[in-house]
Short mmCIF file of C-alpha atoms in Angstrom, two decimals:
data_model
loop_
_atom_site.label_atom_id
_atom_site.label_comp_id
_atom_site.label_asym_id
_atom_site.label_seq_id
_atom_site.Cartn_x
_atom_site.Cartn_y
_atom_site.Cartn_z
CA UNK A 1 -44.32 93.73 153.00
CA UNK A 2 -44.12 90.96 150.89
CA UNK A 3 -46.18 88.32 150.56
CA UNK A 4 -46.46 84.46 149.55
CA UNK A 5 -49.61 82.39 149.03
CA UNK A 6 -49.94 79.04 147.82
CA UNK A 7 -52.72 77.27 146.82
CA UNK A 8 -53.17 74.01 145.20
CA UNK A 9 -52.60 71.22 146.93
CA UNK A 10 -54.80 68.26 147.51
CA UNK A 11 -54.42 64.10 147.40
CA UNK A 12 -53.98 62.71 144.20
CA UNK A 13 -53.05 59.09 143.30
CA UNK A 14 -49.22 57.92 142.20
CA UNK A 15 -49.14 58.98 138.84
CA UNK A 16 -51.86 61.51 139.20
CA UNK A 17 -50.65 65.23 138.40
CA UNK A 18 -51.05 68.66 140.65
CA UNK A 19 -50.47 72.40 139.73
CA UNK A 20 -49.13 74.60 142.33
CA UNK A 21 -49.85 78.33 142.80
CA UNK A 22 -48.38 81.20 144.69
CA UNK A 23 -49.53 84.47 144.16
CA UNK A 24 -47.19 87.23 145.56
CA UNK A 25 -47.07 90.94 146.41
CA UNK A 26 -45.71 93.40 148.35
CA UNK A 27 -42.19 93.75 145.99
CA UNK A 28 -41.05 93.98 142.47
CA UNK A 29 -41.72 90.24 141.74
CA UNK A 30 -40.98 89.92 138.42
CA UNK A 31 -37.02 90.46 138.76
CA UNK A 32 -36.75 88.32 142.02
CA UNK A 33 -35.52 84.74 142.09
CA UNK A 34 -37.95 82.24 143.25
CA UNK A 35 -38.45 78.89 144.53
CA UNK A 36 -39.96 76.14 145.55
CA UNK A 37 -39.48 73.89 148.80
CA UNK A 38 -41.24 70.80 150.35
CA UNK A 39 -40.93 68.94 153.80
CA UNK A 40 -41.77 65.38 154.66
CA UNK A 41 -43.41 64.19 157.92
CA UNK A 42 -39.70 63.93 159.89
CA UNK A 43 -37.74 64.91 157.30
CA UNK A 44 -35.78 68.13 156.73
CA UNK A 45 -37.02 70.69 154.02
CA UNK A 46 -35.81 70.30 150.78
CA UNK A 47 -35.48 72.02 147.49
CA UNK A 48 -37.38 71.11 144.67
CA UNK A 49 -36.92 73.91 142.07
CA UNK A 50 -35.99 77.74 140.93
CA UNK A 51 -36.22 80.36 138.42
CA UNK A 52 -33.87 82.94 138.09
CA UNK A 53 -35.12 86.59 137.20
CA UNK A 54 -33.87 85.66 133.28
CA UNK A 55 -36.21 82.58 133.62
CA UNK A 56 -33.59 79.95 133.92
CA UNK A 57 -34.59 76.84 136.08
CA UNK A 58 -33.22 73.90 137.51
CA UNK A 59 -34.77 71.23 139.64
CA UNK A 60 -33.62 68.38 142.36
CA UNK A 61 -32.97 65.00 140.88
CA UNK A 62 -35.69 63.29 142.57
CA UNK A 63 -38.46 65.67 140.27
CA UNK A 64 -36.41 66.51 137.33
CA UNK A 65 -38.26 65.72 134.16
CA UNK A 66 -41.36 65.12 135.90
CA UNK A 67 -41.96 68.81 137.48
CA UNK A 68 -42.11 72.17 135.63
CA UNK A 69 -42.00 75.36 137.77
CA UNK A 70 -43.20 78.48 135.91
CA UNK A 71 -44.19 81.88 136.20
CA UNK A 72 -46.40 84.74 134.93
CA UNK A 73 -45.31 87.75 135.60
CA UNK A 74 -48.49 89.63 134.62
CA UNK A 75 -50.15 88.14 137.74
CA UNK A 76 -47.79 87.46 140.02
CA UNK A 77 -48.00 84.31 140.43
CA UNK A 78 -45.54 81.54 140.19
CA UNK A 79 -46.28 77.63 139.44
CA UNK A 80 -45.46 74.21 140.28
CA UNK A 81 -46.77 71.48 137.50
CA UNK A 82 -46.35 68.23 139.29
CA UNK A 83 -46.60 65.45 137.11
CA UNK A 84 -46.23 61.73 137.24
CA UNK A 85 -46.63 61.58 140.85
CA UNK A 86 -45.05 59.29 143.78
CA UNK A 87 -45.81 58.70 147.17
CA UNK A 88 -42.41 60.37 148.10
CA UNK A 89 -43.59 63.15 147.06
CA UNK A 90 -45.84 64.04 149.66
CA UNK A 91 -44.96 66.52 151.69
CA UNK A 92 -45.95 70.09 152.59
CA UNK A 93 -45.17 72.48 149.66
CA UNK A 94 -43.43 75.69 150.15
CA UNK A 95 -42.95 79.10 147.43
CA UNK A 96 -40.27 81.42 148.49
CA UNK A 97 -38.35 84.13 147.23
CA UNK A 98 -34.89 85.27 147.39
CA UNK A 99 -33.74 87.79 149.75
CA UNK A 100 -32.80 91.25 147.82
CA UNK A 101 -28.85 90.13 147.21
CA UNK A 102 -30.20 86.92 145.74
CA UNK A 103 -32.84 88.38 143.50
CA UNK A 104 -31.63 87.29 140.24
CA UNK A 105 -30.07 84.23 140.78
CA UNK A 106 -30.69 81.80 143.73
CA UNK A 107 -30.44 78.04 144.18
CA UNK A 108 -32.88 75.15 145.32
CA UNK A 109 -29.76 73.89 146.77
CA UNK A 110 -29.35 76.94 149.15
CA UNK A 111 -31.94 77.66 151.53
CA UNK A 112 -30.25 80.90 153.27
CA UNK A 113 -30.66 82.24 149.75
CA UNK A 114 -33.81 82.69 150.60
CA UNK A 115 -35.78 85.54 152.62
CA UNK A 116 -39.70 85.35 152.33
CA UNK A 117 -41.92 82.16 152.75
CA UNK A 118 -45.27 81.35 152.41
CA UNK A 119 -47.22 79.23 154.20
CA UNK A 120 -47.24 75.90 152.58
CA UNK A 121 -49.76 73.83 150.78
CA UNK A 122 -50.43 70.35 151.47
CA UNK A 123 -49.38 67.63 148.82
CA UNK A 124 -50.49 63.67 149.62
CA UNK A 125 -49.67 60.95 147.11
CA UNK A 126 -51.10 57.46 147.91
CA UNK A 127 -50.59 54.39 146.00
#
């Protein structure tokens, strides 16, 4: 069964930084794609960032250069370094993981490819 939980979260102020956790189990995480997602008060979810299972990345516009999404594979655990940030950015933070047929490459840009959520982590940016 796998699993996805994220810690983290917490108010900062614009221009302040956060780092993201999500510690997973349950499958062979190391050679899945994952990903992070984030949702606004009223506003759809969105993709912020992946990482392919050969470690490539890529971001939305809106947090390129400014948010790094890692992983260590020894622990499970992936990462979202959020720096530099804006009151747009808060929102509720979600890790997920590619279902099996997306497992080494998935998009930010494509929810459906992804299968297993966790439960979100609260990010709140005041200015």
């Amino acid at each position: 069964q796998v699993q996805l939980v994220e810690s983290g979260g917490g108010s900062v102020q614009a221009g302040g930084s956060l780092r993201l956790s999500c510690a997973a189990s349950g499958y062979t995480y190391s050679s899945y794609c994952m990903g992070w997602f984030r949702q606004a008060p009223g506003k759809e979810r969105e993709g912020v960032a992946n990482m392919n299972s050969d470690g490539s990345t890529s971001y939305a516009d809106s947090v390129k250069g400014r948010f790094t999404i890692s992983r260590d594979n020894a622990k499970n655990t992936l990462y979202l370094q959020m720096n530099s940030l804006k009151p747009e950015d808060t929102a509720m933070y979600y890790c997920a993981a590619a279902w099996p047929f997306r497992r080494y490459s998935c998009t930010h840009r494509r929810e459906g490819d992804f299968g297993y959520w966790g439960q979100g982590t609260q990010v709140t940016v005041s200015s």
